[in-house]
PDB file of C-alpha atoms in Angstrom:
ATOM      1  CA  MET A   1      89.065 242.077  -0.596  1.00  0.00           C
ATOM      2  CA  ARG A   2      89.885 239.188   1.670  1.00  0.00           C
ATOM      3  CA  LYS A   3      89.322 240.081   5.310  1.00  0.00           C
ATOM      4  CA  TRP A   4      89.937 238.511   8.638  1.00  0.00           C
ATOM      5  CA  MET A   5      88.876 239.437  12.173  1.00  0.00           C
ATOM      6  CA  LEU A   6      91.117 238.951  15.182  1.00  0.00           C
ATOM      7  CA  GLY A   7      89.557 236.678  17.798  1.00  0.00           C
ATOM      8  CA  VAL A   8      88.176 238.715  20.702  1.00  0.00           C
ATOM      9  CA  ALA A   9      90.154 236.891  23.371  1.00  0.00           C
ATOM     10  CA  THR A  10      93.472 237.169  21.522  1.00  0.00           C
ATOM     11  CA  ALA A  11      92.779 240.757  20.569  1.00  0.00           C
ATOM     12  CA  ALA A  12      92.291 241.669  24.204  1.00  0.00           C
ATOM     13  CA  LEU A  13      95.763 240.349  24.966  1.00  0.00           C
ATOM     14  CA  VAL A  14      97.640 241.331  21.822  1.00  0.00           C
ATOM     15  CA  ALA A  15      95.860 244.389  20.476  1.00  0.00           C
ATOM     16  CA  GLY A  16      94.821 246.118  23.642  1.00  0.00           C
ATOM     17  CA  GLY A  17      91.321 244.644  23.647  1.00  0.00           C
ATOM     18  CA  SER A  18      90.076 246.140  20.377  1.00  0.00           C
ATOM     19  CA  ALA A  19      89.232 243.898  17.416  1.00  0.00           C
ATOM     20  CA  ALA A  20      90.939 244.736  14.116  1.00  0.00           C
ATOM     21  CA  GLN A  21      90.566 243.822  10.474  1.00  0.00           C
ATOM     22  CA  ALA A  22      93.226 243.221   7.825  1.00  0.00           C
ATOM     23  CA  GLU A  23      93.835 241.312   4.611  1.00  0.00           C
ATOM     24  CA  THR A  24      94.717 237.642   4.443  1.00  0.00           C
ATOM     25  CA  VAL A  25      98.447 237.308   5.089  1.00  0.00           C
ATOM     26  CA  MET A  26     100.245 235.748   2.137  1.00  0.00           C
ATOM     27  CA  ILE A  27     103.325 233.785   3.198  1.00  0.00           C
ATOM     28  CA  GLY A  28     106.101 233.071   0.702  1.00  0.00           C
ATOM     29  CA  GLU A  29     107.138 229.424   0.495  1.00  0.00           C
ATOM     30  CA  PRO A  30     110.661 228.843  -0.902  1.00  0.00           C
ATOM     31  CA  SER A  31     111.573 225.342  -2.016  1.00  0.00           C
ATOM     32  CA  TRP A  32     113.833 224.027   0.772  1.00  0.00           C
ATOM     33  CA  PRO A  33     112.346 222.006   3.666  1.00  0.00           C
ATOM     34  CA  GLY A  34     113.231 224.435   6.469  1.00  0.00           C
ATOM     35  CA  ALA A  35     111.528 227.318   4.681  1.00  0.00           C
ATOM     36  CA  LYS A  36     108.397 225.262   3.997  1.00  0.00           C
ATOM     37  CA  ILE A  37     108.183 224.243   7.637  1.00  0.00           C
ATOM     38  CA  ILE A  38     108.581 227.774   8.998  1.00  0.00           C
ATOM     39  CA  ALA A  39     106.047 229.087   6.454  1.00  0.00           C
ATOM     40  CA  ASN A  40     103.546 226.544   7.749  1.00  0.00           C
ATOM     41  CA  LEU A  41     104.420 227.431  11.336  1.00  0.00           C
ATOM     42  CA  ILE A  42     103.694 231.117  10.705  1.00  0.00           C
ATOM     43  CA  LYS A  43     100.402 230.210   9.045  1.00  0.00           C
ATOM     44  CA  GLU A  44      99.418 227.999  11.981  1.00  0.00           C
ATOM     45  CA  VAL A  45     100.047 230.761  14.532  1.00  0.00           C
ATOM     46  CA  ILE A  46      98.156 233.370  12.498  1.00  0.00           C
ATOM     47  CA  THR A  47      95.124 231.148  11.956  1.00  0.00           C
ATOM     48  CA  THR A  48      94.891 229.452  15.375  1.00  0.00           C
ATOM     49  CA  LYS A  49      96.335 232.021  17.765  1.00  0.00           C
ATOM     50  CA  LEU A  50      95.489 235.336  16.096  1.00  0.00           C
ATOM     51  CA  GLY A  51      92.187 234.184  14.595  1.00  0.00           C
ATOM     52  CA  GLY A  52      93.288 235.358  11.171  1.00  0.00           C
ATOM     53  CA  GLU A  53      93.623 233.979   7.669  1.00  0.00           C
ATOM     54  CA  ALA A  54      96.819 233.088   5.846  1.00  0.00           C
ATOM     55  CA  ASP A  55      97.832 231.335   2.634  1.00  0.00           C
ATOM     56  CA  LEU A  56     101.112 229.974   1.259  1.00  0.00           C
ATOM     57  CA  VAL A  57     102.582 231.203  -2.024  1.00  0.00           C
ATOM     58  CA  PRO A  58     105.509 229.275  -3.615  1.00  0.00           C
ATOM     59  CA  GLY A  59     108.272 231.568  -4.834  1.00  0.00           C
ATOM     60  CA  ALA A  60     111.983 232.204  -5.186  1.00  0.00           C
ATOM     61  CA  ASN A  61     113.866 234.634  -2.952  1.00  0.00           C
ATOM     62  CA  ALA A  62     113.997 237.563  -5.389  1.00  0.00           C
ATOM     63  CA  VAL A  63     110.300 237.222  -6.271  1.00  0.00           C
ATOM     64  CA  ILE A  64     109.245 237.163  -2.622  1.00  0.00           C
ATOM     65  CA  PHE A  65     111.314 240.230  -1.736  1.00  0.00           C
ATOM     66  CA  ALA A  66     109.996 242.176  -4.734  1.00  0.00           C
ATOM     67  CA  ALA A  67     106.428 241.339  -3.716  1.00  0.00           C
ATOM     68  CA  MET A  68     107.041 242.382  -0.097  1.00  0.00           C
ATOM     69  CA  ASP A  69     108.502 245.630  -1.421  1.00  0.00           C
ATOM     70  CA  GLY A  70     105.297 246.277  -3.405  1.00  0.00           C
ATOM     71  CA  GLY A  71     103.267 246.133  -0.190  1.00  0.00           C
ATOM     72  CA  ARG A  72     100.055 245.152  -1.996  1.00  0.00           C
ATOM     73  CA  GLY A  73      99.607 241.831  -0.207  1.00  0.00           C
ATOM     74  CA  ASP A  74     100.722 239.596  -3.100  1.00  0.00           C
ATOM     75  CA  ILE A  75     103.347 238.117  -0.761  1.00  0.00           C
ATOM     76  CA  ASP A  76     103.828 239.508   2.735  1.00  0.00           C
ATOM     77  CA  VAL A  77     106.391 237.213   4.378  1.00  0.00           C
ATOM     78  CA  HIS A  78     109.675 235.455   3.633  1.00  0.00           C
ATOM     79  CA  PRO A  79     110.016 232.721   6.299  1.00  0.00           C
ATOM     80  CA  ASP A  80     113.713 231.848   6.063  1.00  0.00           C
ATOM     81  CA  VAL A  81     116.168 234.608   5.117  1.00  0.00           C
ATOM     82  CA  TRP A  82     119.755 233.342   5.269  1.00  0.00           C
ATOM     83  CA  LEU A  83     122.382 236.031   5.820  1.00  0.00           C
ATOM     84  CA  PRO A  84     124.823 236.788   4.333  1.00  0.00           C
ATOM     85  CA  ASN A  85     123.551 234.518   1.520  1.00  0.00           C
ATOM     86  CA  GLN A  86     120.654 236.882   0.775  1.00  0.00           C
ATOM     87  CA  GLN A  87     122.487 240.036   1.824  1.00  0.00           C
ATOM     88  CA  SER A  88     121.999 241.734  -1.544  1.00  0.00           C
ATOM     89  CA  LEU A  89     118.215 241.495  -1.113  1.00  0.00           C
ATOM     90  CA  THR A  90     118.201 242.839   2.440  1.00  0.00           C
ATOM     91  CA  ASP A  91     120.609 245.598   1.410  1.00  0.00           C
ATOM     92  CA  GLU A  92     118.119 246.688  -1.240  1.00  0.00           C
ATOM     93  CA  TYR A  93     114.768 246.297   0.510  1.00  0.00           C
ATOM     94  CA  VAL A  94     115.536 246.488   4.242  1.00  0.00           C
ATOM     95  CA  ASP A  95     118.436 248.950   4.416  1.00  0.00           C
ATOM     96  CA  GLY A  96     117.851 250.759   1.117  1.00  0.00           C
ATOM     97  CA  LYS A  97     114.144 251.166   0.411  1.00  0.00           C
ATOM     98  CA  GLY A  98     113.006 250.449   3.953  1.00  0.00           C
ATOM     99  CA  THR A  99     109.964 248.524   2.725  1.00  0.00           C
ATOM    100  CA  VAL A 100     110.839 245.202   4.370  1.00  0.00           C
ATOM    101  CA  ALA A 101     111.575 244.433   8.030  1.00  0.00           C
ATOM    102  CA  LEU A 102     113.496 241.565   9.616  1.00  0.00           C
ATOM    103  CA  SER A 103     112.612 239.684  12.789  1.00  0.00           C
ATOM    104  CA  LYS A 104     114.550 240.640  15.905  1.00  0.00           C
ATOM    105  CA  GLY A 105     115.131 236.976  16.687  1.00  0.00           C
ATOM    106  CA  ALA A 106     117.337 234.729  14.571  1.00  0.00           C
ATOM    107  CA  TYR A 107     118.647 231.213  14.576  1.00  0.00           C
ATOM    108  CA  GLN A 108     122.152 230.243  13.542  1.00  0.00           C
ATOM    109  CA  GLY A 109     123.054 228.366  10.405  1.00  0.00           C
ATOM    110  CA  ARG A 110     126.383 226.557  10.641  1.00  0.00           C
ATOM    111  CA  THR A 111     128.334 224.530   8.089  1.00  0.00           C
ATOM    112  CA  GLY A 112     131.353 222.276   8.377  1.00  0.00           C
ATOM    113  CA  PHE A 113     132.325 218.618   8.730  1.00  0.00           C
ATOM    114  CA  CYS A 114     130.664 216.090  11.041  1.00  0.00           C
ATOM    115  CA  VAL A 115     131.546 212.691  12.454  1.00  0.00           C
ATOM    116  CA  PRO A 116     129.398 210.339  14.546  1.00  0.00           C
ATOM    117  CA  THR A 117     129.857 211.294  18.188  1.00  0.00           C
ATOM    118  CA  TYR A 118     131.133 207.810  19.059  1.00  0.00           C
ATOM    119  CA  ILE A 119     134.030 208.451  16.639  1.00  0.00           C
ATOM    120  CA  ALA A 120     134.745 211.851  18.202  1.00  0.00           C
ATOM    121  CA  GLU A 121     134.816 210.351  21.685  1.00  0.00           C
ATOM    122  CA  GLN A 122     136.498 206.991  21.103  1.00  0.00           C
ATOM    123  CA  HIS A 123     139.175 208.232  18.686  1.00  0.00           C
ATOM    124  CA  ASN A 124     139.536 211.840  19.890  1.00  0.00           C
ATOM    125  CA  ILE A 125     138.516 213.264  16.507  1.00  0.00           C
ATOM    126  CA  LYS A 126     137.444 216.750  17.566  1.00  0.00           C
ATOM    127  CA  SER A 127     139.203 219.118  15.136  1.00  0.00           C
ATOM    128  CA  ILE A 128     139.372 219.402  11.356  1.00  0.00           C
ATOM    129  CA  TYR A 129     143.133 218.854  11.692  1.00  0.00           C
ATOM    130  CA  ASP A 130     142.533 215.441  13.290  1.00  0.00           C
ATOM    131  CA  LEU A 131     141.483 214.255   9.808  1.00  0.00           C
ATOM    132  CA  GLY A 132     144.928 214.825   8.299  1.00  0.00           C
ATOM    133  CA  THR A 133     146.670 211.841   9.884  1.00  0.00           C
ATOM    134  CA  PRO A 134     147.528 208.220   8.996  1.00  0.00           C
ATOM    135  CA  ASP A 135     145.177 207.078  11.794  1.00  0.00           C
ATOM    136  CA  ALA A 136     142.290 208.969  10.204  1.00  0.00           C
ATOM    137  CA  GLN A 137     143.183 207.454   6.836  1.00  0.00           C
ATOM    138  CA  THR A 138     142.615 203.996   8.299  1.00  0.00           C
ATOM    139  CA  LEU A 139     139.615 204.937  10.430  1.00  0.00           C
ATOM    140  CA  PHE A 140     137.658 206.422   7.519  1.00  0.00           C
ATOM    141  CA  ASP A 141     138.592 203.814   4.885  1.00  0.00           C
ATOM    142  CA  SER A 142     135.210 202.146   4.316  1.00  0.00           C
ATOM    143  CA  ASP A 143     136.053 200.382   1.047  1.00  0.00           C
ATOM    144  CA  GLY A 144     139.447 198.933   1.993  1.00  0.00           C
ATOM    145  CA  ASP A 145     141.443 200.661  -0.757  1.00  0.00           C
ATOM    146  CA  GLY A 146     143.996 202.036   1.692  1.00  0.00           C
ATOM    147  CA  LYS A 147     142.687 205.608   1.677  1.00  0.00           C
ATOM    148  CA  GLY A 148     139.948 207.158   3.757  1.00  0.00           C
ATOM    149  CA  GLU A 149     136.921 208.974   2.373  1.00  0.00           C
ATOM    150  CA  VAL A 150     135.242 212.271   3.212  1.00  0.00           C
ATOM    151  CA  TRP A 151     131.908 213.230   1.677  1.00  0.00           C
ATOM    152  CA  VAL A 152     132.142 216.886   0.627  1.00  0.00           C
ATOM    153  CA  GLY A 153     128.598 217.219  -0.749  1.00  0.00           C
ATOM    154  CA  ALA A 154     126.697 216.419  -3.912  1.00  0.00           C
ATOM    155  CA  SER A 155     128.004 217.311  -7.341  1.00  0.00           C
ATOM    156  CA  GLY A 156     126.662 220.688  -8.438  1.00  0.00           C
ATOM    157  CA  TRP A 157     126.345 222.249  -4.983  1.00  0.00           C
ATOM    158  CA  ALA A 158     128.294 225.491  -4.619  1.00  0.00           C
ATOM    159  CA  SER A 159     129.185 224.386  -1.088  1.00  0.00           C
ATOM    160  CA  THR A 160     130.773 221.193  -2.465  1.00  0.00           C
ATOM    161  CA  ASN A 161     133.452 223.238  -4.195  1.00  0.00           C
ATOM    162  CA  ILE A 162     134.153 225.028  -0.922  1.00  0.00           C
ATOM    163  CA  GLN A 163     134.644 221.730   0.895  1.00  0.00           C
ATOM    164  CA  LYS A 164     136.936 220.441  -1.870  1.00  0.00           C
ATOM    165  CA  VAL A 165     139.181 223.470  -1.376  1.00  0.00           C
ATOM    166  CA  LYS A 166     139.096 222.984   2.389  1.00  0.00           C
ATOM    167  CA  THR A 167     140.178 219.344   2.184  1.00  0.00           C
ATOM    168  CA  ARG A 168     143.202 220.470   0.192  1.00  0.00           C
ATOM    169  CA  ASP A 169     144.132 223.508   2.260  1.00  0.00           C
ATOM    170  CA  TYR A 170     143.600 221.836   5.647  1.00  0.00           C
ATOM    171  CA  GLY A 171     145.948 219.050   4.512  1.00  0.00           C
ATOM    172  CA  ILE A 172     143.217 216.414   4.546  1.00  0.00           C
ATOM    173  CA  GLU A 173     143.207 215.127   0.968  1.00  0.00           C
ATOM    174  CA  THR A 174     146.564 213.395   1.406  1.00  0.00           C
ATOM    175  CA  PHE A 175     144.760 210.968   3.714  1.00  0.00           C
ATOM    176  CA  LEU A 176     141.066 211.218   2.723  1.00  0.00           C
ATOM    177  CA  GLU A 177     139.574 211.126  -0.787  1.00  0.00           C
ATOM    178  CA  PRO A 178     136.780 213.676  -1.334  1.00  0.00           C
ATOM    179  CA  GLY A 179     133.545 212.028  -2.480  1.00  0.00           C
ATOM    180  CA  THR A 180     130.624 213.717  -4.239  1.00  0.00           C
ATOM    181  CA  GLU A 181     127.830 211.153  -4.334  1.00  0.00           C
ATOM    182  CA  ASP A 182     124.234 212.282  -4.441  1.00  0.00           C
ATOM    183  CA  GLU A 183     122.985 213.114  -0.946  1.00  0.00           C
ATOM    184  CA  THR A 184     120.492 210.218  -0.949  1.00  0.00           C
ATOM    185  CA  VAL A 185     123.242 207.758  -1.906  1.00  0.00           C
ATOM    186  CA  PHE A 186     125.609 209.056   0.753  1.00  0.00           C
ATOM    187  CA  TYR A 187     123.007 209.013   3.532  1.00  0.00           C
ATOM    188  CA  ALA A 188     122.216 205.374   2.736  1.00  0.00           C
ATOM    189  CA  LYS A 189     125.933 204.648   3.132  1.00  0.00           C
ATOM    190  CA  LEU A 190     126.069 206.711   6.329  1.00  0.00           C
ATOM    191  CA  GLN A 191     123.199 204.734   7.835  1.00  0.00           C
ATOM    192  CA  ASN A 192     125.055 201.502   7.158  1.00  0.00           C
ATOM    193  CA  LEU A 193     128.334 202.794   8.621  1.00  0.00           C
ATOM    194  CA  ILE A 194     126.685 204.126  11.771  1.00  0.00           C
ATOM    195  CA  SER A 195     124.736 200.903  12.289  1.00  0.00           C
ATOM    196  CA  GLN A 196     128.109 199.108  12.383  1.00  0.00           C
ATOM    197  CA  LYS A 197     129.788 201.799  14.514  1.00  0.00           C
ATOM    198  CA  LYS A 198     132.340 202.456  11.773  1.00  0.00           C
ATOM    199  CA  GLY A 199     134.100 205.666  10.792  1.00  0.00           C
ATOM    200  CA  ALA A 200     132.389 208.324   8.697  1.00  0.00           C
ATOM    201  CA  VAL A 201     133.163 211.983   8.058  1.00  0.00           C
ATOM    202  CA  PHE A 202     130.996 214.235   5.941  1.00  0.00           C
ATOM    203  CA  TYR A 203     129.966 217.757   5.035  1.00  0.00           C
ATOM    204  CA  CYS A 204     127.118 218.852   7.273  1.00  0.00           C
ATOM    205  CA  TYR A 205     125.108 221.900   8.109  1.00  0.00           C
ATOM    206  CA  LYS A 206     122.695 222.970  10.775  1.00  0.00           C
ATOM    207  CA  PRO A 207     119.741 223.043  10.850  1.00  0.00           C
ATOM    208  CA  HIS A 208     119.441 219.695   9.090  1.00  0.00           C
ATOM    209  CA  TYR A 209     117.589 216.513   9.962  1.00  0.00           C
ATOM    210  CA  VAL A 210     120.855 214.569  10.355  1.00  0.00           C
ATOM    211  CA  HIS A 211     121.257 216.181  13.787  1.00  0.00           C
ATOM    212  CA  ALA A 212     117.940 214.665  14.872  1.00  0.00           C
ATOM    213  CA  LEU A 213     118.506 211.381  13.042  1.00  0.00           C
ATOM    214  CA  TYR A 214     121.937 210.594  14.534  1.00  0.00           C
ATOM    215  CA  ASP A 215     124.193 211.737  17.352  1.00  0.00           C
ATOM    216  CA  VAL A 216     126.871 213.619  15.400  1.00  0.00           C
ATOM    217  CA  THR A 217     129.591 216.105  16.294  1.00  0.00           C
ATOM    218  CA  MET A 218     130.626 219.056  14.127  1.00  0.00           C
ATOM    219  CA  LEU A 219     134.407 219.310  14.020  1.00  0.00           C
ATOM    220  CA  GLU A 220     136.179 222.431  15.223  1.00  0.00           C
ATOM    221  CA  GLU A 221     137.641 224.746  12.586  1.00  0.00           C
ATOM    222  CA  PRO A 222     139.517 228.049  12.883  1.00  0.00           C
ATOM    223  CA  ALA A 223     137.147 230.989  13.249  1.00  0.00           C
ATOM    224  CA  TYR A 224     136.128 232.620   9.981  1.00  0.00           C
ATOM    225  CA  GLU A 225     138.555 235.223   8.662  1.00  0.00           C
ATOM    226  CA  GLU A 226     137.651 236.979   5.446  1.00  0.00           C
ATOM    227  CA  ALA A 227     141.301 237.408   4.452  1.00  0.00           C
ATOM    228  CA  ASN A 228     141.868 233.640   4.589  1.00  0.00           C
ATOM    229  CA  TYR A 229     138.650 232.620   2.875  1.00  0.00           C
ATOM    230  CA  LYS A 230     138.788 232.922  -0.904  1.00  0.00           C
ATOM    231  CA  ILE A 231     136.501 230.829  -3.081  1.00  0.00           C
ATOM    232  CA  VAL A 232     136.302 231.151  -6.850  1.00  0.00           C
ATOM    233  CA  GLN A 233     133.457 229.143  -8.390  1.00  0.00           C
ATOM    234  CA  PRO A 234     133.816 227.241 -11.708  1.00  0.00           C
ATOM    235  CA  ASN A 235     131.424 229.582 -13.502  1.00  0.00           C
ATOM    236  CA  GLU A 236     133.768 232.458 -12.639  1.00  0.00           C
ATOM    237  CA  ASP A 237     137.072 230.931 -13.729  1.00  0.00           C
ATOM    238  CA  ALA A 238     138.136 227.608 -15.256  1.00  0.00           C
ATOM    239  CA  ASP A 239     141.099 227.631 -12.858  1.00  0.00           C
ATOM    240  CA  TRP A 240     138.782 228.094  -9.853  1.00  0.00           C
ATOM    241  CA  PHE A 241     140.374 225.332  -7.762  1.00  0.00           C
ATOM    242  CA  ASP A 242     143.928 226.638  -8.053  1.00  0.00           C
ATOM    243  CA  LYS A 243     142.808 230.226  -7.457  1.00  0.00           C
ATOM    244  CA  SER A 244     140.802 229.407  -4.331  1.00  0.00           C
ATOM    245  CA  LYS A 245     142.267 229.190  -0.838  1.00  0.00           C
ATOM    246  CA  ILE A 246     140.415 228.519   2.422  1.00  0.00           C
ATOM    247  CA  THR A 247     142.116 228.008   5.772  1.00  0.00           C
ATOM    248  CA  THR A 248     139.289 229.063   8.112  1.00  0.00           C
ATOM    249  CA  GLY A 249     135.791 227.845   8.895  1.00  0.00           C
ATOM    250  CA  ASP A 250     132.727 229.245   7.196  1.00  0.00           C
ATOM    251  CA  ALA A 251     131.084 232.388   8.511  1.00  0.00           C
ATOM    252  CA  VAL A 252     128.208 231.634  10.876  1.00  0.00           C
ATOM    253  CA  LYS A 253     124.930 232.391   9.120  1.00  0.00           C
ATOM    254  CA  THR A 254     122.020 234.151  10.789  1.00  0.00           C
ATOM    255  CA  VAL A 255     118.538 233.214   9.653  1.00  0.00           C
ATOM    256  CA  ARG A 256     115.644 235.623  10.121  1.00  0.00           C
ATOM    257  CA  ILE A 257     112.054 236.103   9.016  1.00  0.00           C
ATOM    258  CA  ALA A 258     111.219 239.060   6.772  1.00  0.00           C
ATOM    259  CA  HIS A 259     107.884 240.781   6.309  1.00  0.00           C
ATOM    260  CA  SER A 260     106.502 243.649   4.287  1.00  0.00           C
ATOM    261  CA  LYS A 261     106.364 246.782   6.427  1.00  0.00           C
ATOM    262  CA  SER A 262     102.921 247.409   4.958  1.00  0.00           C
ATOM    263  CA  LEU A 263     101.678 244.767   7.425  1.00  0.00           C
ATOM    264  CA  GLU A 264     102.320 247.263  10.219  1.00  0.00           C
ATOM    265  CA  THR A 265      99.178 249.099   9.110  1.00  0.00           C
ATOM    266  CA  ARG A 266      97.312 246.286   7.312  1.00  0.00           C
ATOM    267  CA  ALA A 267      97.725 243.663  10.056  1.00  0.00           C
ATOM    268  CA  PRO A 268      99.636 245.189  12.983  1.00  0.00           C
ATOM    269  CA  SER A 269      99.310 242.206  15.347  1.00  0.00           C
ATOM    270  CA  VAL A 270     100.741 239.929  12.665  1.00  0.00           C
ATOM    271  CA  ALA A 271     103.625 242.351  12.062  1.00  0.00           C
ATOM    272  CA  GLU A 272     104.382 242.385  15.792  1.00  0.00           C
ATOM    273  CA  PHE A 273     104.362 238.587  15.891  1.00  0.00           C
ATOM    274  CA  LEU A 274     106.670 238.317  12.863  1.00  0.00           C
ATOM    275  CA  SER A 275     109.060 240.795  14.428  1.00  0.00           C
ATOM    276  CA  ALA A 276     109.200 238.844  17.700  1.00  0.00           C
ATOM    277  CA  ILE A 277     109.346 235.231  16.449  1.00  0.00           C
ATOM    278  CA  ASP A 278     112.569 233.580  17.611  1.00  0.00           C
ATOM    279  CA  LEU A 279     113.396 230.018  16.524  1.00  0.00           C
ATOM    280  CA  ASP A 280     116.511 227.936  17.168  1.00  0.00           C
ATOM    281  CA  SER A 281     118.377 225.550  14.886  1.00  0.00           C
ATOM    282  CA  ASP A 282     117.654 222.473  17.034  1.00  0.00           C
ATOM    283  CA  THR A 283     113.914 223.071  16.713  1.00  0.00           C
ATOM    284  CA  VAL A 284     114.163 223.551  12.950  1.00  0.00           C
ATOM    285  CA  SER A 285     116.314 220.397  12.662  1.00  0.00           C
ATOM    286  CA  GLN A 286     113.760 218.346  14.627  1.00  0.00           C
ATOM    287  CA  LEU A 287     110.827 219.631  12.576  1.00  0.00           C
ATOM    288  CA  THR A 288     112.762 218.929   9.373  1.00  0.00           C
ATOM    289  CA  TYR A 289     113.422 215.395  10.582  1.00  0.00           C
ATOM    290  CA  GLU A 290     109.703 214.804  11.041  1.00  0.00           C
ATOM    291  CA  VAL A 291     108.923 216.092   7.551  1.00  0.00           C
ATOM    292  CA  VAL A 292     111.840 214.646   5.556  1.00  0.00           C
ATOM    293  CA  VAL A 293     112.662 211.405   7.384  1.00  0.00           C
ATOM    294  CA  ASN A 294     109.233 210.481   8.735  1.00  0.00           C
ATOM    295  CA  ASP A 295     107.510 211.719   5.564  1.00  0.00           C
ATOM    296  CA  ARG A 296     104.908 213.806   7.359  1.00  0.00           C
ATOM    297  CA  GLU A 297     103.088 216.883   6.121  1.00  0.00           C
ATOM    298  CA  PRO A 298     104.562 220.198   7.361  1.00  0.00           C
ATOM    299  CA  ALA A 299     101.117 221.475   8.385  1.00  0.00           C
ATOM    300  CA  GLU A 300     100.552 218.441  10.604  1.00  0.00           C
ATOM    301  CA  VAL A 301     104.002 218.655  12.189  1.00  0.00           C
ATOM    302  CA  VAL A 302     103.809 222.359  13.049  1.00  0.00           C
ATOM    303  CA  LYS A 303     100.262 222.020  14.417  1.00  0.00           C
ATOM    304  CA  GLU A 304     101.566 219.510  16.956  1.00  0.00           C
ATOM    305  CA  TRP A 305     104.560 221.719  17.765  1.00  0.00           C
ATOM    306  CA  VAL A 306     102.444 224.834  18.351  1.00  0.00           C
ATOM    307  CA  ALA A 307     100.055 222.879  20.591  1.00  0.00           C
ATOM    308  CA  ALA A 308     102.982 221.542  22.641  1.00  0.00           C
ATOM    309  CA  ASN A 309     104.880 224.853  22.902  1.00  0.00           C
ATOM    310  CA  GLY A 310     102.206 227.298  23.997  1.00  0.00           C
ATOM    311  CA  ALA A 311     104.477 229.291  26.306  1.00  0.00           C
ATOM    312  CA  THR A 312     106.965 229.947  23.490  1.00  0.00           C
ATOM    313  CA  VAL A 313     104.241 231.004  21.071  1.00  0.00           C
ATOM    314  CA  ASP A 314     102.638 233.227  23.725  1.00  0.00           C
ATOM    315  CA  ARG A 315     105.998 234.953  24.198  1.00  0.00           C
ATOM    316  CA  TRP A 316     106.143 235.649  20.460  1.00  0.00           C
ATOM    317  CA  LEU A 317     102.673 237.164  20.731  1.00  0.00           C
ATOM    318  CA  GLY A 318     103.602 239.328  23.710  1.00  0.00           C
ATOM    319  CA  ILE A 319     101.197 237.517  26.020  1.00  0.00           C
ATOM    320  CA  ASN A 320     103.733 236.540  28.681  1.00  0.00           C
TER     321      ASN A 320
END
């Protein structure tokens, strides 16, 4: 059995002065950049601040939750639980079986449409409704065909279908043509437009490295109302577009860290840390920028962040 011993100095602060033993903490590592970064951040804190051992285990959401439910140490942590996206899993394992716990802290995940801030300020484009005008049609016409463009996401994304419905129901598509280029292709175009201080409007979400890469503004939308937010996906109905209707913004997502409750006895100081960790979307966006844009290793990036943010990490550990 893999064992680790809490460092004496940390144990005195975090565990009342008594050293403790527990298994190596196995951290699930989903595929998206934010999850990989937070997984590495958790590992860094466990190994350098708690004197423990931790490993990363690639896995999909359902696999990670099932392993946490088992409580055998196969996988102990999910680093990036988006709610309500993963609500069915938390309903089953957190609220139902009670075998998984969620962190008290959470960061917000937001989705919508963004423009460069210079466009928002110079042309007073602040609201989603400011896109449905002849002026916007001219401002966002990058190819000179007489109609503006709005990037609604890459083909195949479920969110892209949502943005297509929004452009129709907000009255935007009369003036702006929805585009669905690959994300890499669009961001190359965006870089060129911003370098020339031209108009650009695009689907965006936070946390995402674009918020660290450029100064952008997310446009205002009506607050989410379930009654006015109906999306039918193509796999559900061939007439999905006509049967969908969205006239409000997306629901704000909350993103938490989950851990197997078995850690409360197997590695109590780690469980306390995972319960207390509290990130924010700006931090996750900046770390993602370093990894995705600057092509750096997540482990290297989070090591620097932990070293530079000792007071925050100490608060997570209950030291201050």
